[in-house]
Amino acid sequence: MLTQTNSAGGSNHPGPLSPDAILTALDPEQREVALALNGPVVVLAGAGTGKTRAITHRIAYGVRIGAYKPTSVLAVTFTARAAGEMRTRLRGLGVQGVQARTFHSAALRQLGYFWPRVVGGAPPRLQEYKAQIVAEAARRVGLSVDRVAVRDLSSEVEWAKVSLVTADDYEKAAYATGREAPSGYDAQTVARLITAYEDVKTEREVIDFEDVLLMLADMLNSHKIVADEVRSQYRHFVVDEYQDVSPLQQFLLDQWLGGRKELCVVGDPSQTIYSFTGATPRHLLEFRRTYPEAQEIRLVRDYRSTPQVVNLANDVLKRAGRAGGAHQALELIAQREPGPAVAFTAYDDDEAEAKGIATRAARLIGSGVKPSEIAVLYRTNAQSEAFESAFADAGVGYLVRGGQRFFQRKEVRDALVLLRGAARSADPALSMPDQVRDVLSAAGWADRAPAGRGAARERWDAMQALVALADDLAAAATPEEPATVSGLVAELDERASAQHAPTVEGVTLASLHAAKGLEWDAVFLAGMSEGLMPISLAETDDAVHEERRLLYVGITRAREHLDISFGRSRNPGGRATRKRTRFLDGLWPEEHRAPRARTAPKGQARALLTGEHDAALFDALREWRRQVAQETDKPAYTVLTDATLAAIAEIRPSGTTELARVNGIGPAKIDRYGATILAIVASSPAS
């Protein structure tokens, strides 16, 4: 059996590898990819099958035998992290000069280069976030919007633009795709808002990220001299995660190609999870229709996960049926030795689930698993709060993926300033890691982490990541290319430009969408119940099928340990009405309830309801909930559900004891909202 690792460099040998050595590192199917130097080529690559290894070795092999000039290759992917990973691997294979970028990064660079020549002057300022402009556009069309509505409308504007849908065509396109307008607005109103949005941008002389792709594509399409220059520069294209390409990205790719066929695309239709953003697997699935002569190669050997994890992932997709894409799914073949069985746990409530997962994570860390090799994945960002609290109580370090970017942290910026100064006066007689430790000690780093959690620990974690990166670079150094502080600074500058952060020690808390492209030794899939998986908003068959693919992505993030769980009720003492996700029908073993973490006090029976509630009080409670959701930037249902509000409006509790009888109200909610709720009830006259 051929063993492969996920090492970034792809080689432990210094300097360029020979063509034979590049091929020797690959399995037969990966080698087939590397040898397919002329397009069109489509690689269908399942999770954990070494697609990045295959395409980077393909590029390196092409360069080494003289088939490619490094500067003639443009490899594009969807995240800065993936692009950084590709560059690191190519560098490890001794290949320099290949452009590996995200679509937006590559387009922004080219647009900035050609704008002064084609348009004149500097290009418009890039507006990174749409919210401010969307809010102004909403005001102009007479809409009253809160922060949640602005966020939803911003996403809809983005969907229209990446789908190449203009304001004039929005109503028709929304109807044709069955897409409902966000936040309760109608399609005509959204179309008006899109028009106003473009007007505001024009007046402010700014562009958004979608404009970067649109303007470059238009420039290539309408200015032959620009198109000729770009196409003479880039002759070979590689597109990773091709199942996530949008119509706009495909349009730009077509302009880059200019009718040529030197294209290699890599993707997996079973990992299509971004349809709501405009991504579509159509271009991947129809690639051989577009290019009948295309060579198709399938990667199915899974080197990431144990057979236990791989078998579950395969089984989840098999149950999708033909309508759900089961016939298109790649059946993975596990290459690793067997590992522990997948754990399935039904907890009494969400709080018990969070505590149970924190306890199990601590146990894994105690057994030798690094905290950074453990992840808790959930369906919605609102679920993170319970896990943050549970891990803090357990004294286990964590980081929430999607929070503040690493290189934007003040302590990291300050550390970079100190390292730049040290690079200018570095003593070559001292080891680079020792010099880095001396420098960072002045910024608050110490050999031991501070006790407990909090800001001090977070600062230490960030600087420790810099220390660990220094150690990694020193370990990979050679006598010809020794490790230096200036080399570390250059590496950090490159990573900062690509937002490719070094690893911070701590358990990762992330949504399933944010986990795409990542992997850990141990993964906890939390909240795997109906209503969350699939999420209740998935009302169409296509939406439900995408939720199944999202679960598949979550499962395949795990290398060895996989723990799947859900809470039978939302709050301690609540009714156990939740059911595990339908996607695990026939796969979830005989259920054993976890021990109850907390029971309701004696005499605290749940209220019996008739369904006849006080409508005015119910409306007042909903308005209060809306304000809380807006202030905390969380979905309203995470505050209290409609059913809970209706129950409060029916029994009209006069004190905490009566309020505690309402299903959906636990001690934590009473502590947080009890006094306010009781005040609303008291101020509302009985109908």
XYZ file of C-alpha atoms in Angstrom:
687
model
C 0.000 0.000 0.000
C 1.361 3.418 -0.954
C 1.527 5.715 2.060
C 1.138 9.449 1.652
C 1.328 12.328 4.076
C -0.150 15.800 4.055
C 3.175 17.593 4.484
C 3.121 21.015 2.902
C 6.361 20.708 1.041
C 5.756 17.359 -0.591
C 9.436 16.483 -0.128
C 12.176 16.364 2.458
C 14.871 16.845 -0.161
C 16.536 20.251 -0.551
C 16.418 21.883 -3.959
C 14.549 20.898 -7.122
C 13.466 17.291 -7.520
C 14.142 15.265 -10.640
C 11.140 14.475 -12.867
C 11.285 10.826 -11.777
C 11.341 11.798 -8.095
C 8.273 14.006 -8.590
C 6.342 11.113 -10.110
C 7.576 8.536 -7.594
C 5.818 10.420 -4.785
C 2.406 9.809 -6.378
C -0.072 6.950 -6.536
C -1.108 5.647 -9.991
C -4.087 7.992 -10.409
C -2.201 11.021 -9.113
C 0.645 10.145 -11.476
C -1.875 10.073 -14.300
C -2.824 13.645 -13.381
C 0.832 14.714 -13.334
C 1.428 13.202 -16.755
C -1.668 14.849 -18.280
C 0.257 18.012 -19.123
C -1.932 19.168 -21.980
C -5.536 20.209 -21.500
C -8.370 19.993 -21.300
C -8.230 17.803 -18.178
C -10.889 17.272 -15.519
C -9.894 15.669 -12.224
C -12.744 14.364 -10.069
C -11.128 14.212 -6.642
C -12.863 12.926 -3.538
C -12.178 14.264 -0.057
C -8.732 13.362 1.260
C -7.490 11.903 -2.018
C -4.500 14.218 -2.436
C -5.790 16.576 -5.107
C -3.457 19.404 -4.069
C -0.526 16.986 -4.178
C -1.576 15.820 -7.640
C -1.950 19.261 -9.214
C 1.175 20.758 -7.619
C 3.217 17.755 -8.765
C 1.660 18.145 -12.226
C 2.849 21.750 -12.364
C 6.280 20.854 -10.945
C 6.702 17.955 -13.392
C 5.692 20.163 -16.318
C 8.213 22.797 -15.270
C 10.983 20.263 -14.647
C 10.733 18.631 -18.094
C 10.430 22.005 -19.835
C 6.776 21.684 -20.868
C 5.859 24.794 -18.840
C 7.617 28.025 -18.047
C 6.822 28.691 -14.362
C 5.617 32.219 -15.111
C 3.200 30.917 -17.753
C 1.125 28.973 -15.205
C -1.812 30.526 -13.346
C -3.386 28.347 -10.661
C -6.544 29.757 -9.095
C -8.545 28.590 -6.121
C -11.142 30.006 -3.746
C -9.399 30.791 -0.477
C -6.186 32.590 0.384
C -5.272 29.661 2.611
C -5.561 27.170 -0.270
C -3.515 29.432 -2.546
C -0.864 29.772 0.155
C -0.798 26.014 0.614
C -0.272 25.562 -3.124
C 2.614 28.042 -3.197
C 4.225 26.355 -0.188
C 4.038 22.943 -1.805
C 5.445 24.210 -5.096
C 8.299 25.864 -3.231
C 8.962 22.564 -1.471
C 9.180 20.904 -4.896
C 11.757 23.476 -5.980
C 9.447 25.417 -8.276
C 9.429 29.222 -8.124
C 7.525 31.749 -10.231
C 4.158 29.999 -10.592
C 1.214 32.271 -9.797
C -1.112 30.547 -7.300
C -3.861 32.954 -6.261
C -7.540 33.295 -5.537
C -9.744 34.494 -8.382
C -10.065 37.894 -6.729
C -6.368 38.267 -5.969
C -5.334 37.421 -9.522
C -8.007 39.699 -11.012
C -7.204 42.612 -8.691
C -3.534 42.422 -9.586
C -4.232 42.435 -13.317
C -6.873 45.160 -13.078
C -4.498 47.397 -11.125
C -1.797 46.852 -13.741
C -3.914 47.618 -16.801
C -6.239 50.317 -15.425
C -3.821 53.262 -15.849
C -3.178 52.257 -19.474
C -6.780 51.531 -20.462
C -8.793 53.987 -18.355
C -6.192 56.338 -16.951
C -5.331 57.256 -13.386
C -5.588 54.980 -10.408
C -8.356 52.358 -10.250
C -11.349 53.083 -7.974
C -10.985 52.298 -4.301
C -12.025 48.780 -3.345
C -14.919 48.684 -0.862
C -14.308 45.523 1.155
C -17.723 45.407 2.849
C -21.102 46.146 1.255
C -23.118 46.941 4.398
C -22.647 50.713 4.428
C -23.501 51.109 0.759
C -26.463 48.718 0.973
C -27.821 50.688 3.940
C -27.597 53.932 1.959
C -29.212 52.279 -1.073
C -32.045 51.007 1.142
C -32.629 54.517 2.490
C -32.858 55.879 -1.056
C -35.551 53.393 -2.062
C -37.490 54.008 1.144
C -36.686 50.816 3.041
C -36.405 50.699 6.805
C -33.641 48.193 7.517
C -31.854 46.860 10.576
C -28.429 45.237 10.700
C -29.793 41.766 9.947
C -31.720 43.014 6.899
C -28.638 44.854 5.619
C -26.615 41.663 5.917
C -29.244 39.624 4.051
C -29.628 42.247 1.327
C -25.848 42.460 0.924
C -25.738 38.715 0.326
C -28.511 39.027 -2.256
C -26.686 41.802 -4.112
C -23.602 39.593 -4.162
C -25.582 36.600 -5.438
C -27.018 38.663 -8.292
C -23.612 39.946 -9.336
C -21.768 36.599 -9.262
C -24.707 35.064 -11.152
C -24.417 37.797 -13.830
C -27.956 38.937 -13.043
C -28.631 42.645 -13.525
C -31.242 44.661 -11.671
C -33.475 44.536 -14.761
C -33.254 40.739 -14.849
C -33.422 40.074 -11.119
C -37.174 39.421 -10.839
C -37.143 36.982 -13.738
C -33.999 35.212 -12.507
C -35.303 34.917 -8.945
C -38.555 33.418 -10.194
C -36.759 31.003 -12.547
C -34.502 29.703 -9.777
C -37.191 29.648 -7.090
C -35.118 32.072 -5.039
C -37.056 33.995 -2.409
C -36.126 37.611 -1.744
C -34.498 38.052 1.681
C -35.856 39.617 4.870
C -39.478 39.559 3.710
C -38.965 41.902 0.745
C -40.349 41.211 -2.708
C -38.206 40.691 -5.809
C -39.209 44.046 -7.312
C -37.982 45.871 -4.206
C -34.665 44.008 -4.266
C -34.249 44.915 -7.948
C -34.728 48.590 -7.074
C -32.214 48.276 -4.263
C -29.624 46.725 -6.631
C -29.988 49.719 -8.937
C -29.578 52.126 -6.027
C -26.573 50.158 -4.766
C -24.772 50.598 -8.080
C -25.636 54.321 -8.079
C -24.175 54.828 -4.597
C -20.968 53.027 -5.593
C -20.609 55.188 -8.679
C -21.101 58.397 -6.677
C -18.551 57.332 -4.081
C -16.108 56.143 -6.765
C -15.676 52.720 -5.204
C -15.968 49.174 -6.512
C -16.742 45.883 -4.780
C -15.064 42.501 -5.140
C -17.467 41.376 -7.855
C -16.685 44.515 -9.866
C -13.017 43.511 -9.885
C -13.864 40.324 -11.783
C -16.482 42.005 -13.983
C -14.250 44.924 -14.962
C -11.248 42.749 -15.739
C -13.353 40.332 -17.789
C -14.852 43.259 -19.703
C -11.391 44.754 -20.235
C -10.114 41.463 -21.658
C -13.221 41.071 -23.795
C -13.174 44.560 -25.285
C -9.466 45.496 -25.460
C -7.496 43.156 -27.696
C -4.137 44.555 -26.650
C -4.883 43.727 -22.998
C -6.198 40.264 -23.830
C -3.169 39.492 -25.999
C -0.750 40.533 -23.259
C -2.473 38.468 -20.566
C -2.872 35.433 -22.807
C 0.753 35.587 -23.922
C 1.768 35.654 -20.251
C -0.519 32.872 -18.991
C -0.736 29.790 -21.199
C -1.632 27.065 -18.693
C -4.493 27.287 -16.206
C -5.387 25.177 -13.191
C -8.641 25.717 -11.281
C -9.078 24.040 -7.914
C -12.481 23.482 -6.225
C -14.112 23.827 -9.639
C -17.476 22.697 -8.259
C -17.680 26.074 -6.498
C -17.116 28.281 -9.540
C -19.759 30.951 -10.175
C -20.992 32.169 -13.570
C -18.946 35.347 -13.063
C -15.752 33.431 -12.299
C -16.362 31.156 -15.279
C -16.851 34.232 -17.488
C -13.480 35.621 -16.358
C -11.834 32.220 -16.854
C -13.198 32.131 -20.415
C -11.623 35.532 -21.088
C -8.292 34.380 -19.697
C -8.399 31.311 -21.924
C -9.509 33.152 -25.046
C -10.669 29.951 -26.729
C -7.585 27.945 -25.775
C -7.883 24.566 -24.069
C -4.857 24.438 -21.769
C -7.063 24.026 -18.727
C -7.000 21.550 -15.853
C -9.940 21.681 -13.417
C -10.237 19.805 -10.133
C -13.395 19.310 -8.124
C -15.891 17.073 -6.377
C -19.645 17.497 -6.991
C -20.317 15.925 -3.584
C -18.644 18.921 -1.933
C -20.879 21.568 -3.519
C -22.066 23.521 -0.476
C -22.125 27.146 -1.617
C -25.084 27.235 -4.021
C -26.654 30.037 -1.963
C -23.712 32.280 -2.937
C -24.081 31.603 -6.656
C -21.630 28.679 -6.895
C -22.727 25.898 -9.222
C -21.314 22.430 -10.008
C -22.746 22.691 -13.529
C -19.427 23.713 -15.077
C -17.687 20.703 -13.501
C -20.436 18.224 -14.352
C -20.683 19.482 -17.935
C -16.943 19.868 -18.518
C -16.760 16.921 -20.918
C -19.750 18.285 -22.786
C -17.933 21.597 -23.186
C -14.670 19.807 -24.053
C -15.570 16.411 -25.598
C -11.881 15.578 -25.981
C -11.153 16.198 -22.287
C -9.244 13.598 -20.304
C -11.064 12.601 -17.092
C -9.163 11.222 -14.105
C -10.722 10.094 -10.814
C -8.963 10.219 -7.448
C -10.689 7.936 -4.935
C -7.909 6.717 -2.623
C -8.559 8.474 0.677
C -5.325 9.055 2.604
C -6.863 11.366 5.182
C -9.397 9.347 7.130
C -9.688 5.937 8.743
C -11.937 3.291 7.153
C -14.534 3.970 9.854
C -14.826 7.616 8.796
C -14.632 6.870 5.070
C -17.331 4.196 5.223
C -19.729 6.521 7.011
C -19.081 9.283 4.467
C -19.739 6.892 1.584
C -22.931 5.605 3.206
C -24.305 9.120 3.759
C -23.974 9.898 0.043
C -25.337 6.533 -1.095
C -28.608 7.314 0.686
C -29.068 10.536 -1.285
C -30.722 8.754 -4.206
C -30.271 9.708 -7.843
C -32.047 13.049 -7.368
C -29.535 13.880 -4.649
C -26.535 13.063 -6.830
C -25.724 9.610 -5.458
C -24.887 8.452 -9.000
C -22.293 11.245 -9.322
C -20.633 10.623 -5.960
C -17.111 9.231 -5.869
C -16.892 6.156 -3.645
C -13.813 6.654 -1.518
C -11.401 3.814 -0.740
C -9.694 4.188 2.632
C -5.911 3.798 2.610
C -5.268 4.201 6.334
C -5.241 1.500 8.967
C -8.479 1.039 10.950
C -9.083 3.463 13.795
C -11.629 3.999 16.562
C -15.306 3.558 15.837
C -17.358 6.647 15.065
C -19.089 7.783 18.265
C -22.798 8.641 18.253
C -24.250 10.404 21.307
C -27.716 11.734 22.100
C -27.524 14.257 24.949
C -30.476 15.496 26.979
C -30.016 19.128 25.912
C -27.663 21.583 24.190
C -25.915 22.560 27.406
C -25.180 18.925 28.241
C -23.912 18.412 24.692
C -21.492 21.344 24.916
C -20.194 20.167 28.294
C -19.883 16.582 27.094
C -17.899 17.613 24.014
C -15.606 19.856 26.067
C -14.950 16.946 28.435
C -14.191 14.553 25.596
C -11.921 17.098 23.910
C -10.000 17.555 27.173
C -9.637 13.778 27.385
C -8.206 13.655 23.844
C -5.742 16.413 24.685
C -4.724 14.466 27.776
C -4.062 11.427 25.555
C -1.657 13.417 23.369
C -3.831 14.970 20.633
C -2.849 18.601 20.038
C -5.642 21.123 20.704
C -5.127 22.543 17.183
C -5.903 19.069 15.829
C -9.409 19.080 17.341
C -12.466 20.822 15.911
C -16.088 21.267 16.918
C -18.244 21.852 13.851
C -21.852 23.055 13.847
C -24.434 24.265 11.359
C -24.921 27.910 12.426
C -22.568 30.462 13.971
C -25.118 31.091 16.726
C -24.297 27.652 18.156
C -20.730 28.660 19.041
C -21.673 30.488 22.253
C -22.526 27.326 24.176
C -19.220 25.716 23.203
C -17.200 28.824 24.031
C -18.718 28.784 27.502
C -18.224 25.032 27.974
C -14.582 25.073 26.848
C -13.830 28.120 29.019
C -15.373 26.357 32.037
C -13.316 23.250 31.259
C -10.100 25.289 30.985
C -9.529 24.173 27.385
C -8.161 26.739 24.943
C -10.179 27.403 21.791
C -10.434 29.761 18.851
C -13.529 30.623 16.836
C -12.840 30.387 13.126
C -14.249 33.427 11.373
C -13.319 35.784 14.201
C -10.671 38.501 14.013
C -8.067 37.762 11.361
C -4.689 36.698 12.716
C -2.632 39.389 11.018
C -5.052 42.110 12.119
C -4.473 41.400 15.803
C -2.587 44.213 17.538
C -0.093 41.900 19.214
C 0.756 40.295 15.868
C 1.231 43.673 14.180
C 3.446 44.800 17.072
C 5.451 41.568 16.931
C 6.058 42.040 13.193
C 7.445 45.529 13.835
C 9.873 44.117 16.411
C 10.906 41.254 14.118
C 11.605 43.659 11.242
C 13.907 45.619 13.510
C 15.604 42.442 14.677
C 16.121 41.289 11.085
C 18.280 44.360 10.407
C 20.577 43.685 13.355
C 20.395 39.888 13.615
C 23.444 38.006 14.874
C 24.223 35.211 12.379
C 25.978 33.277 15.141
C 22.720 32.803 17.039
C 19.956 30.423 15.984
C 16.949 32.068 14.390
C 14.378 30.513 16.782
C 16.359 31.734 19.807
C 16.504 35.259 18.391
C 12.763 35.194 17.734
C 12.074 34.084 21.303
C 14.240 36.908 22.644
C 12.423 39.473 20.509
C 8.940 38.251 21.377
C 9.749 38.062 25.082
C 9.844 41.856 24.999
C 6.296 41.783 23.604
C 4.913 39.589 26.371
C 5.679 36.068 25.177
C 6.908 33.552 27.764
C 7.910 29.899 27.749
C 4.725 28.975 29.567
C 1.189 30.006 28.722
C -0.667 32.155 31.261
C -3.165 30.288 33.412
C -6.833 30.317 32.419
C -8.456 31.891 29.391
C -9.023 35.508 28.424
C -7.231 38.255 26.528
C -3.805 37.470 28.012
C -4.018 33.838 26.885
C -5.216 34.854 23.411
C -2.233 37.221 23.040
C 0.135 34.475 24.118
C -1.451 31.976 21.705
C -0.923 34.372 18.789
C 2.754 34.955 19.605
C 3.305 31.259 20.277
C 2.095 30.615 16.709
C 4.931 32.874 15.493
C 7.437 30.980 17.639
C 6.184 27.647 16.271
C 6.490 28.918 12.687
C 10.084 30.000 13.399
C 10.823 26.468 14.653
C 9.238 24.932 11.527
C 11.297 27.118 9.185
C 14.480 26.312 11.085
C 13.733 22.578 10.863
C 13.312 22.851 7.068
C 16.475 24.940 6.570
C 19.563 23.696 4.713
C 23.237 24.744 4.872
C 22.729 26.445 1.517
C 19.615 28.274 2.726
C 19.879 28.749 6.506
C 17.006 30.015 8.603
C 17.187 33.761 9.308
C 14.991 36.333 11.004
C 14.700 38.203 7.690
C 13.510 34.958 6.079
C 10.874 34.581 8.779
C 9.738 38.176 8.197
C 9.499 37.518 4.437
C 7.444 34.378 5.110
C 5.115 36.301 7.411
C 4.720 39.107 4.858
C 3.730 36.583 2.196
C 1.322 34.880 4.564
C -0.183 38.216 5.605
C -0.844 39.207 1.991
C -2.597 35.871 1.477
C -4.213 35.781 4.949
C -2.501 32.403 5.449
C -2.190 32.442 9.223
C 0.151 30.106 11.119
C -1.432 27.523 13.383
C -2.672 28.797 16.736
C -2.891 26.151 19.456
C -6.475 25.726 20.590
C -9.556 23.687 19.737
C -11.215 25.100 16.609
C -14.877 26.078 16.820
C -16.305 26.573 13.342
C -19.385 26.317 11.193
C -19.501 23.459 8.716
C -19.187 25.927 5.842
C -16.079 27.512 7.373
C -14.491 24.060 7.784
C -14.409 23.369 4.039
C -10.880 22.584 2.902
C -9.591 21.916 6.431
C -8.926 18.721 8.382
C -8.233 17.655 11.963
C -7.277 14.500 13.828
C -10.501 14.714 15.831
C -13.820 16.234 14.796
C -16.994 16.690 16.822
C -20.098 17.201 14.680
C -22.531 18.892 17.063
C -26.238 19.651 16.809
C -26.929 16.936 14.254
C -30.718 17.075 14.677
C -33.648 17.831 12.400
C -34.026 21.591 12.095
C -30.277 22.092 12.198
C -29.184 19.271 9.868
C -30.887 19.787 7.516
C -31.543 23.320 8.674
C -35.213 24.299 8.830
C -34.654 26.922 6.102
C -33.904 24.155 3.580
C -37.416 23.909 2.149
C -36.712 22.614 -1.370
C -35.344 19.234 -2.417
C -32.211 20.876 -3.819
C -31.613 22.705 -0.549
C -31.996 19.479 1.450
C -29.589 17.680 -0.895
C -27.035 20.427 -0.295
C -27.447 19.988 3.455
C -26.584 16.295 3.027
C -23.436 17.292 1.139
C -22.611 19.679 3.976
C -22.789 16.783 6.446
C -20.518 14.774 4.119
C -17.999 17.618 4.146
C -18.127 17.680 7.946
C -17.568 13.928 8.241
C -14.613 13.962 5.853
C -12.784 16.641 7.879
C -11.884 13.965 10.462
C -8.698 11.952 10.137
C -9.148 9.525 13.042
C -11.656 10.490 15.739
C -15.223 11.371 14.758
C -17.929 12.111 17.310
C -21.479 12.906 16.152
C -24.066 14.211 18.603
C -27.225 16.221 19.195
C -29.305 17.475 22.108
C -32.824 16.123 22.545
C -34.021 19.510 23.821
C -32.789 23.065 23.550
C -32.684 23.822 27.289
C -32.064 21.791 30.451
C -35.336 20.334 31.664
C -37.056 20.970 28.344
C -39.161 18.467 26.443
C -37.075 15.954 24.509
C -38.778 16.609 21.169
C -35.758 16.790 18.870
C -34.873 13.927 16.560
C -31.496 13.127 15.092
C -30.907 14.072 11.468
C -32.656 12.005 8.819
C -29.324 11.795 6.950
C -28.161 9.179 9.459
C -31.231 6.948 9.134
C -30.005 3.376 9.159
C -26.520 4.526 10.202
C -27.097 5.737 13.778
C -26.655 2.717 16.088
C -29.071 1.758 18.845
C -29.453 4.971 20.815
C -28.222 5.238 24.385
C -29.047 8.424 26.234
C -26.171 10.216 27.901
C -26.494 10.770 31.653
C -28.548 13.828 32.489
C -26.346 16.770 33.383
C -29.180 18.544 35.209
C -32.772 17.786 36.127
C -35.625 20.180 36.710
C -36.353 20.865 40.405
C -39.197 18.927 41.967
C -42.557 20.573 41.574
C -41.441 22.497 38.488
C -43.799 20.805 36.058
C -44.140 22.258 32.594
C -47.142 24.463 31.926
C -50.126 22.937 30.120
C -51.085 25.117 27.166
C -54.291 25.569 25.185
C -52.787 27.536 22.298
C -54.953 30.603 23.014
C -52.433 33.328 23.795
C -52.602 37.110 24.299
C -51.909 38.466 20.794
C -50.854 41.942 21.959
C -48.414 40.524 24.507
C -47.078 38.088 21.925
C -46.383 40.992 19.530
C -44.662 42.955 22.304
C -42.453 39.979 23.117
C -41.566 39.500 19.449
C -40.565 43.160 19.179
C -38.352 42.803 22.256
C -36.782 39.678 20.776
C -36.120 41.475 17.484
C -34.238 44.215 19.313
C -32.155 41.696 21.262
C -31.321 39.794 18.064
C -30.311 43.037 16.359
C -28.098 44.117 19.267
C -26.368 40.745 19.542
C -26.265 40.131 15.768
C -27.785 36.684 16.156
C -30.832 35.004 14.624
C -34.015 35.795 16.565
C -34.834 32.158 17.242
C -31.628 31.776 19.277
C -33.026 34.262 21.798
C -36.408 32.533 22.242
C -38.565 30.655 19.754
C -42.046 31.746 18.661
C -43.478 28.747 20.527
C -41.837 29.906 23.762
C -43.062 33.484 23.289
C -46.587 32.208 22.607
C -46.476 30.148 25.799
C -45.378 33.187 27.810
C -48.181 35.223 26.229
C -50.676 32.528 27.258
C -49.763 31.901 30.897
C -48.647 35.523 31.592
C -46.129 34.570 34.324
C -45.932 36.928 37.293
C -42.673 35.632 38.692
C -39.584 33.538 38.011
C -41.176 30.317 39.239
C -44.043 30.578 36.740
C -41.665 31.658 33.970
C -39.517 28.575 34.591
C -42.544 26.390 33.799
C -42.497 27.568 30.177
C -40.912 25.105 27.773
C -37.801 26.670 26.237
C -36.891 28.764 29.274
C -33.987 27.408 31.284
C -31.898 28.913 34.102
C -29.469 30.619 31.698
C -32.286 32.317 29.779
C -34.007 33.352 32.996
C -30.779 34.896 34.288
C -30.290 36.772 31.032
C -33.830 37.788 30.077
C -36.157 36.911 32.955
C -36.505 40.367 34.527
C -37.144 42.026 31.154
C -39.725 39.431 30.106
C -41.610 39.720 33.382
C -41.595 43.528 33.030
C -43.065 43.261 29.516
C -45.776 40.909 30.790
C -46.585 43.205 33.716
C -46.842 46.287 31.483
C -49.141 44.577 28.973
C -52.857 44.757 29.946
C -54.694 41.456 29.807
C -56.867 41.144 26.720
